[in-house]
Amino acid sequence: MIKVAVTGAAGRMGSGIIKKILELNDMELVTAIEMPNTPLEGKDIGEVIGVGNIGVKTHDSRNLENILKSTNPDVLVDFTIADAAFETIKTATKLGINLVVGTTGFNEMQKKEITKMINESKIKAVISSNMAIGVNVFFKILKDLTPILNDFDIEIIEAHHNKKKDAPSGTAKTAFEIIANELDRNPEEIATFGREGIVGERTKKEIGLHAIRGGDIVGEHSVMYVGEGERLEINHRAHTREVFIAGVIRSLRFINNAESGKINDMGDVLGIN
């Protein structure tokens, strides 16, 4: 039995993950964490998310260390915001609790510190900008295709719901990093975030990243390879958040066999790296 703690428990992803865990025979929800000063403190998380009483209370994240010590989860799942997730990861690594993290928007300092904490604590971790299985096949295609089309202009377009706080999405950034790496280009020198005004001709080395926000779009990502007289587009569209939850469940089952002290990604989970 995999004992799981979930942060952001009442949110879109957190509540969906909890509902799925409750359907499974090999996993148990042991604690649910919400934001500081949450009005949900002490309420049964099952009642909060509409599935009835399940005997697991909702807790304020300010008490995270004590809660994790008392409930002793095998894995903590985090889908929150970058600054909150960073503090959660600090606490989990301190206590030796394994991690599955789908939060995006970490800055470079946070990424380096997270890598260091996981390496030093020797915990097992899966951290991915997108848990959808199809998206990670999408990443694999970009890695294999980019060297072949290395003289094409490349643009990345992403679209998400109007509640998303960071832009471009973590998935778009990962796609960009994969492409930049395959082209042996410095990411800091070639990223162009949208265009406005008299920007001049497009350079051959730049890669454009463009963000669209509206309504209830779950998540769409497109990479355009544009040559003279032809264009190839690689697209992924998520129709429901269930695709991300499926990846989380795969990650939770993978953790036990993951390499300690290393940040694994969904490519490792799926065996396509």
mmCIF file of N, CA, C and O in Angstrom, residues 14 29 61 67 73 79 87 91 107 118 138 147 185 193-194 211 216 218 225 242:
data_model
loop_
_atom_site.group_PDB
_atom_site.id
_atom_site.type_symbol
_atom_site.label_atom_id
_atom_site.label_comp_id
_atom_site.label_asym_id
_atom_site.label_seq_id
_atom_site.Cartn_x
_atom_site.Cartn_y
_atom_site.Cartn_z
ATOM 1 N N GLY A 14 -5.479 18.681 -7.211
ATOM 2 C CA GLY A 14 -5.431 17.984 -5.929
ATOM 3 C C GLY A 14 -6.671 17.158 -5.670
ATOM 4 O O GLY A 14 -6.588 15.974 -5.289
ATOM 5 N N LEU A 29 -4.855 7.565 0.886
ATOM 6 C CA LEU A 29 -4.653 8.962 1.239
ATOM 7 C C LEU A 29 -4.522 9.079 2.747
ATOM 8 O O LEU A 29 -5.422 8.673 3.482
ATOM 9 N N SER A 61 -1.068 24.361 5.747
ATOM 10 C CA SER A 61 0.317 24.056 5.369
ATOM 11 C C SER A 61 1.344 24.628 6.334
ATOM 12 O O SER A 61 2.503 24.206 6.335
ATOM 13 N N ILE A 67 2.473 17.604 10.617
ATOM 14 C CA ILE A 67 1.454 16.755 9.981
ATOM 15 C C ILE A 67 2.109 15.569 9.290
ATOM 16 O O ILE A 67 1.651 14.426 9.413
ATOM 17 N N PRO A 73 3.572 9.690 5.428
ATOM 18 C CA PRO A 73 3.316 9.237 4.049
ATOM 19 C C PRO A 73 4.572 8.693 3.388
ATOM 20 O O PRO A 73 5.694 9.067 3.746
ATOM 21 N N PHE A 79 0.772 19.806 -6.358
ATOM 22 C CA PHE A 79 0.313 20.601 -7.502
ATOM 23 C C PHE A 79 -0.207 21.913 -6.922
ATOM 24 O O PHE A 79 -1.394 22.068 -6.668
ATOM 25 N N GLU A 87 8.809 25.435 -0.626
ATOM 26 C CA GLU A 87 8.862 25.247 0.828
ATOM 27 C C GLU A 87 8.421 23.839 1.211
ATOM 28 O O GLU A 87 8.976 23.222 2.131
ATOM 29 N N THR A 91 10.608 20.782 3.235
ATOM 30 C CA THR A 91 10.147 20.010 4.392
ATOM 31 C C THR A 91 10.168 18.518 4.095
ATOM 32 O O THR A 91 10.613 17.710 4.923
ATOM 33 N N ASN A 107 11.808 29.229 -10.381
ATOM 34 C CA ASN A 107 12.900 30.003 -10.977
ATOM 35 C C ASN A 107 14.189 29.185 -10.946
ATOM 36 O O ASN A 107 14.243 28.091 -10.369
ATOM 37 N N ILE A 118 17.251 17.180 -3.085
ATOM 38 C CA ILE A 118 16.895 15.806 -3.406
ATOM 39 C C ILE A 118 18.134 14.927 -3.466
ATOM 40 O O ILE A 118 18.146 13.791 -2.975
ATOM 41 N N PHE A 138 5.189 13.512 -26.832
ATOM 42 C CA PHE A 138 5.385 14.768 -27.573
ATOM 43 C C PHE A 138 6.821 15.276 -27.373
ATOM 44 O O PHE A 138 7.516 15.635 -28.338
ATOM 45 N N PRO A 147 16.828 17.724 -34.489
ATOM 46 C CA PRO A 147 18.098 17.671 -35.238
ATOM 47 C C PRO A 147 17.906 17.499 -36.745
ATOM 48 O O PRO A 147 18.739 17.956 -37.535
ATOM 49 N N ARG A 185 22.022 25.485 -28.710
ATOM 50 C CA ARG A 185 21.911 26.938 -28.592
ATOM 51 C C ARG A 185 21.689 27.324 -27.134
ATOM 52 O O ARG A 185 21.059 26.581 -26.376
ATOM 53 N N PHE A 193 9.783 36.002 -26.397
ATOM 54 C CA PHE A 193 8.485 35.819 -25.758
ATOM 55 C C PHE A 193 7.462 36.764 -26.383
ATOM 56 O O PHE A 193 7.296 37.905 -25.962
ATOM 57 N N GLY A 194 6.782 36.272 -27.424
ATOM 58 C CA GLY A 194 5.828 37.116 -28.132
ATOM 59 C C GLY A 194 6.550 38.195 -28.930
ATOM 60 O O GLY A 194 7.766 38.380 -28.805
ATOM 61 N N ALA A 211 1.937 32.629 -25.493
ATOM 62 C CA ALA A 211 0.957 32.122 -24.527
ATOM 63 C C ALA A 211 -0.426 32.699 -24.788
ATOM 64 O O ALA A 211 -0.578 33.902 -24.984
ATOM 65 N N ASP A 216 -11.888 27.797 -20.304
ATOM 66 C CA ASP A 216 -11.550 26.586 -19.555
ATOM 67 C C ASP A 216 -10.622 25.658 -20.334
ATOM 68 O O ASP A 216 -10.643 24.442 -20.150
ATOM 69 N N VAL A 218 -7.965 23.302 -21.102
ATOM 70 C CA VAL A 218 -7.196 22.454 -20.185
ATOM 71 C C VAL A 218 -5.704 22.590 -20.455
ATOM 72 O O VAL A 218 -4.897 22.768 -19.544
ATOM 73 N N TYR A 225 7.516 23.817 -37.045
ATOM 74 C CA TYR A 225 8.787 23.813 -37.762
ATOM 75 C C TYR A 225 8.473 24.374 -39.150
ATOM 76 O O TYR A 225 7.759 23.726 -39.939
ATOM 77 N N GLU A 242 -7.961 14.461 -16.413
ATOM 78 C CA GLU A 242 -7.715 13.050 -16.139
ATOM 79 C C GLU A 242 -6.403 12.577 -16.755
ATOM 80 O O GLU A 242 -5.772 11.648 -16.245
#
